[in-house]
XYZ file of C-alpha atoms in Angstrom:
296
model
C 10.589 -103.175 33.082
C 11.916 -106.688 33.718
C 10.471 -109.626 31.797
C 10.143 -112.864 33.770
C 9.539 -116.020 31.731
C 9.114 -119.148 33.876
C 9.066 -122.527 32.147
C 6.968 -124.341 34.763
C 4.071 -123.576 37.065
C 6.345 -123.969 40.090
C 8.769 -121.417 38.656
C 5.858 -119.031 38.029
C 4.680 -119.298 41.640
C 8.207 -118.721 42.907
C 8.586 -115.659 40.700
C 5.250 -114.258 41.868
C 6.260 -114.842 45.513
C 9.537 -112.999 44.947
C 7.889 -110.182 42.966
C 4.288 -109.839 44.254
C 3.668 -106.747 42.115
C 4.602 -108.585 38.905
C 1.780 -108.439 36.345
C 0.879 -111.831 34.804
C 0.881 -111.926 31.014
C -0.860 -114.688 29.064
C -3.049 -113.545 26.161
C -2.036 -109.941 26.759
C -5.275 -108.589 25.333
C -5.873 -106.316 28.346
C -2.393 -105.855 29.802
C -0.661 -104.858 26.570
C -3.318 -102.264 25.782
C -2.717 -100.623 29.167
C 1.041 -100.699 28.636
C 0.839 -99.383 25.076
C -1.305 -96.453 26.217
C 1.028 -95.878 29.178
C -1.784 -96.519 31.668
C 0.376 -99.075 33.447
C 4.136 -99.421 33.784
C 4.852 -102.423 36.027
C 8.365 -103.140 37.238
C 7.970 -106.802 36.254
C 5.928 -108.683 33.658
C 5.366 -112.370 34.390
C 4.987 -114.216 31.075
C 2.940 -117.413 31.519
C 2.774 -118.480 27.876
C 5.297 -121.317 28.269
C 3.151 -123.098 30.860
C 1.103 -125.476 28.746
C -1.244 -126.713 31.475
C -2.873 -123.281 31.668
C -4.242 -123.816 28.152
C -5.836 -127.185 28.955
C -9.270 -128.125 30.253
C -10.803 -131.168 31.893
C -14.456 -132.132 31.585
C -15.693 -134.073 34.597
C -19.140 -135.514 35.333
C -20.270 -132.384 37.163
C -17.929 -129.557 36.192
C -15.357 -128.280 33.754
C -11.916 -127.286 35.012
C -10.916 -124.532 32.615
C -7.231 -123.583 32.549
C -6.714 -119.846 32.993
C -5.282 -119.442 29.477
C -7.787 -121.548 27.527
C -8.676 -119.194 24.658
C -12.203 -118.048 24.012
C -12.116 -119.716 20.596
C -11.613 -123.127 22.248
C -14.566 -122.509 24.584
C -16.728 -121.636 21.586
C -15.663 -124.683 19.585
C -15.367 -127.391 22.247
C -17.413 -126.451 25.317
C -20.661 -124.971 24.040
C -22.644 -127.960 25.344
C -21.085 -127.979 28.823
C -20.754 -124.184 29.200
C -23.317 -122.620 26.839
C -23.497 -119.245 28.578
C -19.738 -118.790 28.551
C -19.561 -119.951 24.930
C -22.138 -117.329 23.929
C -20.213 -114.643 25.817
C -16.997 -115.772 24.117
C -18.589 -115.103 20.720
C -18.897 -111.413 21.624
C -15.240 -110.933 22.601
C -13.512 -108.596 20.165
C -12.117 -110.172 16.965
C -11.156 -113.735 15.963
C -7.504 -112.872 16.560
C -8.186 -111.766 20.129
C -10.500 -114.719 20.783
C -7.575 -116.956 19.826
C -5.347 -115.256 22.405
C -7.505 -114.056 25.295
C -8.836 -116.273 28.055
C -11.066 -116.227 31.106
C -8.114 -116.014 33.502
C -7.093 -112.667 32.062
C -10.652 -111.363 32.287
C -10.747 -112.355 35.946
C -7.329 -110.927 36.705
C -8.215 -107.572 35.181
C -11.618 -107.668 36.928
C -13.030 -104.927 34.729
C -16.779 -104.585 35.284
C -17.117 -104.637 31.479
C -15.369 -107.992 31.003
C -17.487 -110.230 28.783
C -16.888 -113.458 30.722
C -18.072 -112.169 34.105
C -21.884 -112.306 33.657
C -21.690 -115.884 32.375
C -19.372 -116.971 35.205
C -21.671 -115.395 37.798
C -24.746 -117.028 36.284
C -23.030 -120.418 36.218
C -21.737 -120.138 39.802
C -18.047 -120.605 38.957
C -15.123 -120.952 41.364
C -11.647 -119.503 40.847
C -8.652 -121.712 41.645
C -6.054 -119.358 43.143
C -2.577 -120.709 43.877
C 0.576 -119.451 45.572
C 3.629 -121.074 47.109
C 1.519 -121.200 50.283
C -1.084 -123.486 48.727
C -4.356 -123.531 46.793
C -7.742 -122.017 47.617
C -11.059 -121.942 45.808
C -12.743 -118.534 45.617
C -16.484 -118.527 44.835
C -17.174 -116.186 41.948
C -19.594 -114.206 44.146
C -16.667 -113.271 46.406
C -14.082 -112.669 43.712
C -14.875 -109.096 42.635
C -13.989 -106.605 45.367
C -14.041 -103.227 43.588
C -13.440 -101.454 40.303
C -10.752 -103.576 38.622
C -9.967 -105.233 41.958
C -10.272 -108.867 42.918
C -9.802 -111.169 45.889
C -6.397 -112.512 44.847
C -3.564 -112.107 47.334
C -0.443 -110.357 45.965
C 1.439 -113.656 45.619
C -1.413 -115.617 44.024
C -1.991 -116.584 40.399
C -5.143 -117.915 38.763
C -4.541 -121.499 37.708
C -8.022 -122.463 36.565
C -11.728 -121.725 36.761
C -14.147 -124.469 37.800
C -17.576 -124.145 36.176
C -20.462 -126.532 36.782
C -21.739 -128.221 33.632
C -25.015 -126.657 32.541
C -28.052 -128.525 33.855
C -30.406 -126.185 32.028
C -30.491 -123.412 29.401
C -28.124 -120.465 29.631
C -28.094 -117.218 27.686
C -25.973 -114.103 27.311
C -26.793 -110.697 25.891
C -24.618 -107.647 25.355
C -25.271 -104.066 24.293
C -22.533 -102.277 22.381
C -22.113 -99.836 19.550
C -21.394 -102.788 17.241
C -21.112 -106.579 17.424
C -17.312 -106.878 17.607
C -14.241 -104.989 18.809
C -16.302 -103.106 21.362
C -16.455 -102.780 25.131
C -19.897 -103.617 26.497
C -22.190 -100.744 27.379
C -23.843 -103.385 29.559
C -24.290 -107.153 29.492
C -26.556 -109.754 31.058
C -26.200 -113.475 31.658
C -28.921 -115.880 32.773
C -28.799 -119.549 33.749
C -31.694 -121.795 34.704
C -30.795 -124.600 37.108
C -33.720 -127.059 36.981
C -32.038 -129.631 39.237
C -32.053 -127.188 42.161
C -34.972 -125.165 40.755
C -32.942 -121.991 41.054
C -32.038 -119.114 38.776
C -28.741 -117.233 38.581
C -27.884 -114.028 36.760
C -24.856 -111.910 35.987
C -24.706 -108.237 35.050
C -21.706 -106.531 33.485
C -20.762 -102.879 33.001
C -23.683 -101.595 35.068
C -22.089 -101.328 38.526
C -18.590 -100.869 39.994
C -18.161 -104.650 39.785
C -19.919 -107.449 37.931
C -23.010 -108.259 40.023
C -25.925 -110.647 40.331
C -29.563 -109.589 40.447
C -30.357 -111.725 43.475
C -33.813 -110.238 44.124
C -34.774 -110.969 40.511
C -33.412 -114.512 40.798
C -35.357 -115.257 43.973
C -38.560 -113.773 42.570
C -38.375 -115.758 39.349
C -37.481 -119.052 41.022
C -40.397 -118.643 43.427
C -42.796 -117.660 40.637
C -41.828 -120.678 38.536
C -42.222 -122.988 41.507
C -45.532 -121.596 42.779
C -47.136 -121.784 39.336
C -45.771 -125.270 38.679
C -43.960 -124.048 35.577
C -40.802 -126.094 36.179
C -42.947 -129.210 35.669
C -45.533 -128.018 33.164
C -43.272 -125.987 30.901
C -46.109 -123.536 30.266
C -45.382 -120.048 29.042
C -44.234 -117.587 31.692
C -46.895 -114.915 32.277
C -45.903 -111.494 30.904
C -46.374 -109.954 34.366
C -43.738 -112.314 35.787
C -41.294 -111.499 32.979
C -41.893 -107.778 33.479
C -41.283 -107.963 37.223
C -38.122 -110.007 36.673
C -36.859 -107.309 34.291
C -37.696 -104.536 36.756
C -35.851 -106.276 39.585
C -32.850 -106.953 37.348
C -32.705 -103.296 36.393
C -32.893 -102.373 40.068
C -29.771 -104.397 40.814
C -27.686 -101.998 38.743
C -25.616 -99.121 40.077
C -24.276 -97.642 36.830
C -22.497 -94.413 35.960
C -22.621 -92.012 33.040
C -19.631 -92.346 30.723
C -18.709 -91.983 27.069
C -20.361 -95.330 26.222
C -23.753 -94.651 27.786
C -25.726 -92.990 30.537
C -26.730 -94.599 33.801
C -30.387 -94.280 32.827
C -29.795 -96.054 29.520
C -27.862 -98.870 31.192
C -30.652 -99.541 33.688
C -33.191 -99.590 30.874
C -31.029 -101.846 28.690
C -30.429 -104.343 31.495
C -34.176 -104.626 32.008
C -34.714 -105.241 28.292
C -31.942 -107.847 28.177
C -33.293 -109.578 31.283
C -36.732 -109.931 29.722
C -35.332 -111.121 26.401
C -32.869 -113.631 27.831
C -35.612 -115.011 30.050
C -37.741 -115.556 26.949
C -34.899 -117.287 25.134
C -33.916 -119.543 28.028
C -37.501 -120.508 28.775
C -38.172 -121.418 25.160
C -35.089 -123.647 25.288
C -36.346 -125.203 28.509
C -39.813 -125.825 27.082
C -38.265 -127.425 24.029
C -36.034 -129.794 26.001
C -38.614 -132.490 26.672
C -40.849 -130.448 28.964
C -44.619 -131.004 28.999
C -46.315 -128.281 27.023
C -49.913 -128.745 27.994
C -51.765 -125.482 27.930
C -49.039 -123.754 25.938
C -50.166 -120.927 23.726
């Protein structure tokens, strides 16, 4: 195994072009586990830790440009206002030591359906900045996941950053696991309300071959909120609406049975998380200056 250690982004792109099968290494929280357990033995490792720009972020008026190696701990500490859903998901990632090393770019590169960042990125409508010596392209998060641990990156491309719109409404994240830390999700659910466009977005993890959205549930809820005038009134969502949203979210799953849980349990848990996160996000929305006439 050869170890490539570029000092600049340009050198990294050149190395990836010369060795397309080289495995990028930044935090190493996924890659090193696979290597240590002999699940992967790449011919080349491409160490990106010397490239400082990958650990930087920029906060613009409408979006945050998050370097691929920005650690989860920095997202939790510095971006919880701009990216609340991703900050909540970051809290559930393993241990403090791993949160100080791992980043969203690694989660995306591995593309495991159980990755904690994926539901939040789907709910927020992120874009992945993929770069090669041929140029730069932006990949919508909805098009990024192509199969089990597969993504839309070309062999010579590296993830430089993730662009995430600043939250214009409440966002929540929920995860089911055997404990609160150092655990792979049995399933996870992210929800974001977008009052400016009066839309809803979701993200589901570890309940299908790839991270997925519950688009039918999103469309139903957005329509129900609009038809009942709830975006404006801030009144409590009827239980029947919350129940139907949960049912549709559960129906978006295509899980399997494995050592962490059965398919039946995952579908049930996603429905429970959908209903709960909807309650949490709506309470936040109602408390953010909304009119509460008629509230119970």
